Amino acid sequence: MSLEYAILVSLRERAGSGYELARRFDKSIGYFWAASHQQIYRSLKRMVELGWIDCDQVAQQKRPDKKVYRVSSDGAEELQRWISEPAATRNDLTVKLRGASFGDAAQVRAEFARQRDLHLQRLSLYREIERRDFPDPAKLSGQALHQHLVLRGGIRSEQALLEWCEETIRALDDDLGGTP
């Protein structure tokens, strides 16, 4: 997935400045699709050139004018087209594991330990977000339901990845002669 589609989704939810968009990425979409502020600003410029988003200048006192971005009709059509496409997934970690015998298997094991810790932290964070933002999931509908379902997918993915990392670490420990 390219960053542009994540930006289109965010801007369809709510128009905003580049700064506001970057903050939204830091707090929500960024958990699933990471992007630096520079990448976001470059993508916004490219998306304006493509006609996918419009930009309004908003005058501010004692500050530079603010650019507020919103999805254009062409952008809405492009997002709808992209949403209809089959989804593709990639995972560098699986390729590293597949090639472990051609490199340093102990290093691959160390990476799995690092990933396990990251998935454990992310799982804890997602569960806290769910408790805080979706206390009664049975009453959700529309956009709130869709956001909760994304979060549930994140929780389930983190659980599965955590279990896979633990399984892989045990198997690599056995293969490496019990050397962590």
XYZ file of N, CA and C in Angstrom:
540
model
N 0.847 -1.176 0.000
C 0.000 0.000 0.000
C 0.885 1.229 0.000
N 0.504 2.199 -0.769
C 1.281 3.423 -0.731
C 0.675 4.358 0.315
N 1.498 5.231 0.790
C 1.107 6.182 1.817
C -0.089 7.030 1.378
N -0.180 7.305 0.103
C -1.248 8.161 -0.382
C -2.631 7.639 -0.009
N -2.819 6.325 -0.036
C -4.143 5.777 0.281
C -4.455 5.898 1.766
N -3.466 5.753 2.609
C -3.673 5.963 4.038
C -4.038 7.423 4.299
N -3.404 8.339 3.574
C -3.723 9.761 3.710
C -5.138 10.037 3.214
N -5.514 9.442 2.092
C -6.877 9.640 1.590
C -7.913 9.189 2.615
N -7.693 8.047 3.226
C -8.627 7.558 4.245
C -8.712 8.561 5.390
N -7.567 9.001 5.880
C -7.561 9.940 6.999
C -8.253 11.248 6.640
N -8.004 11.757 5.435
C -8.631 13.008 5.025
C -10.122 12.833 4.729
N -10.547 11.643 4.342
C -11.989 11.398 4.178
C -12.672 11.423 5.543
N -11.959 10.954 6.560
C -12.520 10.997 7.911
C -12.640 12.438 8.400
N -11.612 13.264 8.089
C -11.615 14.649 8.544
C -10.533 15.424 7.795
N -10.920 16.540 7.194
C -9.950 17.414 6.532
C -8.981 17.948 7.582
N -7.793 18.333 7.146
C -6.848 18.885 8.101
C -5.575 19.363 7.450
N -4.773 20.025 8.256
C -3.473 20.514 7.794
C -2.482 19.353 7.781
N -1.337 19.598 7.185
C -0.289 18.573 7.189
C 0.121 18.214 8.604
N 0.228 19.225 9.451
C 0.598 18.995 10.850
C -0.460 18.143 11.557
N -1.744 18.489 11.355
C -2.824 17.712 11.981
C -2.827 16.277 11.472
N -2.590 16.129 10.191
C -2.551 14.795 9.597
C -1.402 13.974 10.177
N -0.239 14.582 10.306
C 0.919 13.885 10.879
C 0.626 13.460 12.316
N -0.057 14.305 13.081
C -0.422 13.952 14.459
C -1.411 12.794 14.488
N -2.348 12.777 13.537
C -3.288 11.645 13.451
C -2.541 10.352 13.159
N -1.547 10.441 12.286
C -0.752 9.246 11.984
C -0.032 8.775 13.233
N 0.496 9.722 14.001
C 1.211 9.355 15.223
C 0.298 8.654 16.220
N -1.000 8.977 16.196
C -1.914 8.475 17.217
C -2.830 7.346 16.760
N -2.926 7.083 15.457
C -3.866 6.043 15.033
C -3.377 5.270 13.816
N -3.518 5.836 12.641
C -3.156 5.121 11.412
C -1.698 4.688 11.438
N -0.868 5.475 12.082
C 0.558 5.161 12.153
C 0.873 3.831 12.825
N -0.033 3.327 13.642
C 0.191 2.009 14.237
C 0.163 0.918 13.173
N -0.571 1.197 12.079
C -0.713 0.205 11.018
C 0.054 0.581 9.762
N 0.316 1.864 9.593
C 1.052 2.330 8.427
C 1.924 3.503 8.860
N 3.175 3.246 9.124
C 4.086 4.263 9.650
C 4.561 5.189 8.540
N 4.681 6.476 8.883
C 5.199 7.460 7.932
C 5.790 8.619 8.718
N 6.905 9.120 8.236
C 7.498 10.296 8.865
C 6.722 11.527 8.430
N 6.893 12.613 9.173
C 6.227 13.863 8.804
C 6.676 14.312 7.423
N 7.965 14.149 7.103
C 8.466 14.536 5.776
C 7.797 13.734 4.668
N 7.601 12.429 4.895
C 6.938 11.598 3.893
C 5.501 12.059 3.676
N 4.834 12.398 4.763
C 3.447 12.866 4.661
C 3.380 14.159 3.845
N 4.266 15.115 4.150
C 4.243 16.388 3.411
C 4.582 16.190 1.931
N 5.543 15.316 1.635
C 5.861 15.038 0.219
C 4.660 14.412 -0.490
N 3.992 13.482 0.197
C 2.823 12.831 -0.403
C 1.687 13.826 -0.616
N 1.488 14.730 0.340
C 0.437 15.744 0.175
C 0.695 16.581 -1.072
N 1.941 16.999 -1.264
C 2.288 17.792 -2.451
C 1.992 17.007 -3.730
N 2.398 15.747 -3.749
C 2.173 14.901 -4.928
C 0.670 14.683 -5.162
N -0.085 14.518 -4.092
C -1.521 14.270 -4.216
C -2.261 15.506 -4.715
N -1.796 16.696 -4.344
C -2.373 17.932 -4.893
C -2.103 17.971 -6.395
N -0.867 17.638 -6.796
C -0.509 17.618 -8.223
C -1.344 16.612 -9.004
N -1.664 15.471 -8.385
C -2.487 14.445 -9.033
C -3.964 14.832 -9.070
N -4.343 15.837 -8.287
C -5.743 16.247 -8.217
C -6.564 15.407 -7.253
N -5.903 14.614 -6.407
C -6.617 13.758 -5.451
C -7.081 14.524 -4.226
N -6.387 15.618 -3.912
C -6.792 16.438 -2.771
C -6.745 17.901 -3.176
N -7.561 18.687 -2.497
C -7.559 20.127 -2.669
C -6.956 20.744 -1.420
N -6.408 21.934 -1.590
C -5.744 22.616 -0.482
C -6.297 24.031 -0.377
N -6.791 24.388 0.791
C -7.269 25.741 1.051
C -6.291 26.433 1.983
N -5.990 27.686 1.699
C -5.136 28.493 2.567
C -6.027 29.141 3.629
N -5.664 28.979 4.884
C -6.407 29.571 5.983
C -5.488 30.571 6.677
N -5.909 31.840 6.677
C -5.101 32.884 7.307
C -5.125 32.715 8.823
N -3.963 32.928 9.437
C -3.835 32.852 10.887
C -3.139 34.118 11.376
N -3.488 34.564 12.562
C -2.831 35.722 13.130
C -1.530 35.304 13.786
N -0.491 36.083 13.535
C 0.836 35.880 14.127
C 1.441 34.518 13.792
N 0.956 33.892 12.747
C 1.497 32.616 12.276
C 1.378 32.587 10.758
N 2.187 31.752 10.109
C 2.024 31.612 8.656
C 0.645 31.027 8.326
N 0.169 31.297 7.130
C -1.100 30.711 6.693
C -1.026 29.192 6.799
N -2.159 28.612 7.115
C -2.240 27.150 7.262
C -2.885 26.583 6.006
N -2.343 25.470 5.514
C -2.927 24.756 4.385
C -3.806 23.644 4.947
N -5.084 23.656 4.562
C -6.014 22.618 4.994
C -6.353 21.769 3.775
N -6.116 20.469 3.911
C -6.310 19.532 2.808
C -7.624 18.788 2.971
N -8.278 18.529 1.842
C -9.485 17.709 1.810
C -9.483 16.902 0.517
N -10.164 15.793 0.538
C -10.192 14.896 -0.616
C -11.083 15.496 -1.702
N -10.563 15.517 -2.920
C -11.332 15.997 -4.078
C -12.211 14.858 -4.594
N -13.063 15.169 -5.555
C -13.900 14.112 -6.144
C -13.025 13.079 -6.856
N -11.938 13.519 -7.514
C -11.017 12.565 -8.149
C -10.348 11.676 -7.094
N -9.989 12.270 -5.969
C -9.384 11.490 -4.884
C -10.352 10.482 -4.301
N -11.617 10.884 -4.159
C -12.634 9.965 -3.640
C -12.824 8.787 -4.596
N -12.820 9.080 -5.897
C -12.941 8.007 -6.895
C -11.730 7.073 -6.845
N -10.527 7.660 -6.715
C -9.310 6.848 -6.659
C -9.318 5.968 -5.407
N -9.735 6.521 -4.279
C -9.808 5.732 -3.045
C -10.808 4.597 -3.193
N -11.952 4.889 -3.782
C -12.957 3.843 -3.996
C -12.408 2.740 -4.909
N -11.684 3.130 -5.967
C -11.080 2.142 -6.867
C -10.083 1.279 -6.111
N -9.219 1.920 -5.302
C -8.188 1.194 -4.570
C -8.808 0.257 -3.536
N -9.841 0.702 -2.846
C -10.493 -0.133 -1.831
C -11.055 -1.401 -2.470
N -11.462 -1.314 -3.727
C -12.042 -2.466 -4.430
C -11.002 -3.477 -4.897
N -9.718 -3.099 -4.909
C -8.656 -4.007 -5.357
C -8.359 -5.074 -4.308
N -7.856 -6.244 -4.732
C -7.396 -7.230 -3.753
C -6.232 -6.665 -2.929
N -6.201 -7.005 -1.663
C -5.141 -6.515 -0.770
C -3.899 -7.386 -0.892
N -2.740 -6.762 -0.792
C -1.467 -7.478 -0.810
C -0.800 -7.289 0.550
N -0.087 -8.308 0.991
C 0.641 -8.183 2.252
C 2.098 -8.536 2.018
N 2.977 -7.903 2.810
C 4.411 -8.172 2.758
C 4.912 -8.269 4.178
N 5.926 -9.100 4.352
C 6.520 -9.194 5.672
C 7.989 -9.568 5.516
N 8.872 -8.603 5.758
C 10.314 -8.841 5.631
C 10.803 -9.922 6.586
N 10.183 -10.010 7.751
C 10.636 -10.972 8.759
C 10.520 -12.408 8.254
N 9.472 -12.709 7.504
C 9.319 -14.069 6.979
C 10.433 -14.401 5.995
N 10.838 -13.427 5.203
C 11.913 -13.661 4.237
C 13.241 -13.854 4.972
N 13.466 -13.084 6.028
C 14.696 -13.248 6.815
C 14.752 -14.631 7.439
N 13.634 -15.094 7.970
C 13.602 -16.429 8.569
C 13.843 -17.497 7.506
N 13.227 -17.326 6.363
C 13.411 -18.290 5.272
C 14.883 -18.375 4.874
N 15.588 -17.246 4.926
C 16.986 -17.220 4.526
C 17.965 -17.350 5.685
N 17.500 -17.695 6.884
C 18.369 -17.756 8.068
C 19.556 -18.683 7.876
N 19.377 -19.771 7.150
C 20.479 -20.715 6.958
C 21.568 -20.164 6.030
N 21.278 -19.053 5.353
C 22.265 -18.433 4.470
C 22.983 -17.260 5.131
N 22.627 -16.999 6.379
C 23.225 -15.884 7.103
C 23.537 -16.313 8.527
N 23.223 -15.470 9.462
C 23.494 -15.711 10.876
C 22.171 -16.015 11.573
N 21.894 -17.312 11.802
C 20.633 -17.725 12.422
C 20.489 -17.144 13.820
N 21.595 -16.970 14.531
C 21.524 -16.372 15.870
C 21.061 -14.915 15.781
N 21.478 -14.219 14.745
C 21.032 -12.842 14.545
C 19.545 -12.797 14.210
N 19.088 -13.754 13.421
C 17.657 -13.840 13.097
C 16.868 -14.117 14.382
N 17.393 -14.990 15.228
C 16.751 -15.286 16.508
C 16.673 -14.024 17.370
N 17.740 -13.233 17.382
C 17.751 -11.989 18.148
C 16.710 -11.009 17.599
N 16.560 -10.982 16.295
C 15.545 -10.113 15.699
C 14.141 -10.569 16.093
N 13.926 -11.878 16.147
C 12.622 -12.386 16.586
C 12.360 -12.021 18.043
N 13.379 -12.029 18.878
C 13.211 -11.621 20.277
C 12.852 -10.130 20.345
N 13.500 -9.334 19.531
C 13.191 -7.907 19.486
C 11.762 -7.680 18.998
N 11.389 -8.397 17.959
C 10.031 -8.290 17.424
C 8.991 -8.756 18.448
N 9.292 -9.815 19.166
C 8.374 -10.305 20.203
C 8.096 -9.193 21.211
N 9.142 -8.524 21.653
C 8.979 -7.451 22.633
C 8.153 -6.295 22.058
N 8.388 -5.969 20.798
C 7.610 -4.908 20.146
C 6.136 -5.283 20.028
N 5.874 -6.542 19.653
C 4.484 -6.984 19.511
C 3.783 -7.027 20.866
N 4.503 -7.389 21.897
C 3.935 -7.390 23.245
C 3.560 -5.966 23.666
N 4.437 -5.004 23.408
C 4.143 -3.604 23.730
C 2.958 -3.085 22.930
N 2.940 -3.391 21.635
C 1.863 -2.908 20.777
C 0.527 -3.536 21.174
N 0.537 -4.818 21.519
C -0.684 -5.497 21.955
C -1.236 -4.827 23.211
N -0.375 -4.513 24.142
C -0.793 -3.831 25.359
C -1.396 -2.463 25.035
N -0.765 -1.721 24.145
C -1.259 -0.415 23.742
C -2.627 -0.528 23.072
N -2.779 -1.458 22.140
C -4.046 -1.634 21.435
C -5.164 -1.989 22.401
N -4.878 -2.848 23.358
C -5.903 -3.217 24.348
C -6.304 -2.013 25.192
N -5.342 -1.166 25.525
C -5.653 0.043 26.287
C -6.505 0.997 25.455
N -6.174 1.159 24.173
C -6.974 2.009 23.286
C -8.393 1.468 23.191
N -8.532 0.164 23.091
C -9.865 -0.436 23.006
C -10.661 -0.162 24.277
N -10.048 -0.340 25.432
C -10.746 -0.061 26.699
C -11.162 1.408 26.790
N -10.274 2.295 26.363
C -10.522 3.727 26.478
C -11.532 4.240 25.449
N -11.363 3.840 24.183
C -12.142 4.440 23.099
C -13.385 3.657 22.684
N -13.437 2.383 23.031
C -14.561 1.545 22.596
C -15.089 0.710 23.760
N -15.600 1.374 24.809
C -16.025 0.628 25.994
C -17.241 -0.271 25.754
N -18.054 0.048 24.743
C -19.239 -0.763 24.462
C -19.310 -1.080 22.967
N -18.476 -2.020 22.501
C -18.391 -2.297 21.054
C -19.702 -2.763 20.434
N -20.591 -3.361 21.212
C -21.851 -3.864 20.658
C -22.739 -2.727 20.140
N -22.518 -1.506 20.586
C -23.349 -0.371 20.180
C -22.750 0.423 19.017
N -21.635 -0.020 18.475
C -20.955 0.728 17.416
C -21.611 0.512 16.060
N -21.521 1.545 15.216
C -21.960 1.424 13.820
C -21.167 2.422 12.988
N -21.245 2.289 11.677
C -20.604 3.229 10.771
C -19.116 3.360 10.986
N -18.632 4.596 10.948
C -17.192 4.854 11.035
C -16.591 4.341 12.338
N -17.291 4.516 13.459
C -16.774 4.036 14.748
C -16.625 2.512 14.731
N -17.595 1.816 14.132
C -17.498 0.355 14.011
C -16.296 -0.031 13.163
N -16.106 0.656 12.043
C -14.983 0.343 11.148
C -13.650 0.574 11.860
N -13.552 1.672 12.604
C -12.320 1.948 13.348
C -12.077 0.869 14.398
N -13.134 0.439 15.086
C -12.979 -0.610 16.095
C -12.559 -1.930 15.451
N -13.134 -2.239 14.304
C -12.772 -3.488 13.621
C -11.305 -3.470 13.184
N -10.809 -2.308 12.763
C -9.383 -2.187 12.434
C -8.553 -2.464 13.690
N -8.960 -1.862 14.794
C -8.247 -2.085 16.050
C -8.307 -3.552 16.455
N -9.455 -4.196 16.313
C -9.579 -5.630 16.636
C -8.661 -6.452 15.733
N -8.579 -6.075 14.462
C -7.645 -6.770 13.573
C -6.223 -6.591 14.047
N -5.885 -5.389 14.513
C -4.551 -5.145 15.054
C -4.283 -5.983 16.292
N -5.269 -6.083 17.175
C -5.111 -6.898 18.389
C -4.885 -8.353 18.024
N -5.704 -8.859 17.127
C -5.572 -10.273 16.746
C -4.255 -10.527 16.018
N -3.851 -9.593 15.167
C -2.570 -9.744 14.462
C -1.412 -9.747 15.449
N -1.442 -8.826 16.403
C -0.370 -8.772 17.400
C -0.330 -10.035 18.239
N -1.493 -10.573 18.602
C -1.528 -11.832 19.352
C -0.890 -12.955 18.542
N -1.275 -13.048 17.285
C -0.741 -14.109 16.424
C 0.758 -13.935 16.206
N 1.199 -12.712 15.944
C 2.628 -12.471 15.721
C 3.444 -12.725 16.986
N 2.895 -12.366 18.124
C 3.562 -12.639 19.393
C 3.745 -14.147 19.585
N 2.689 -14.902 19.358
C 2.776 -16.369 19.474
C 3.772 -16.943 18.468
N 3.763 -16.435 17.235
C 4.680 -16.926 16.206
C 6.124 -16.614 16.580
N 6.372 -15.410 17.087
C 7.730 -15.056 17.511
C 8.201 -15.993 18.624
N 7.343 -16.246 19.589
C 7.725 -17.143 20.693
C 8.001 -18.561 20.191
N 7.150 -19.045 19.298
C 7.354 -20.381 18.703
C 8.667 -20.438 17.931
N 8.948 -19.398 17.144
C 10.163 -19.353 16.339
C 11.404 -19.279 17.223
N 11.356 -18.494 18.272
C 12.493 -18.385 19.197
C 12.791 -19.747 19.818
N 11.752 -20.451 20.267
C 11.961 -21.792 20.849
C 12.588 -22.739 19.823
N 12.070 -22.719 18.604
C 12.589 -23.624 17.569
C 14.020 -23.259 17.189
N 14.326 -21.974 17.073
C 15.691 -21.566 16.746
C 16.641 -21.881 17.897
N 16.172 -21.734 19.132
C 17.003 -22.111 20.280
C 17.361 -23.589 20.213
N 16.386 -24.425 19.887
C 16.637 -25.862 19.754
C 17.620 -26.123 18.615
N 17.420 -25.438 17.500
C 18.272 -25.636 16.327
C 19.697 -25.146 16.570
N 19.825 -24.079 17.360
C 21.143 -23.518 17.649
C 21.788 -24.184 18.869
N 21.175 -25.231 19.370
C 21.734 -25.947 20.508
C 21.433 -25.288 21.838
N 20.274 -24.612 21.913
C 19.867 -24.009 23.167
C 20.572 -22.701 23.474
N 21.225 -22.094 22.489
C 21.953 -20.835 22.707
C 21.062 -19.657 22.371
N 20.624 -18.878 23.369
C 19.804 -17.691 23.061
C 20.638 -16.604 22.440
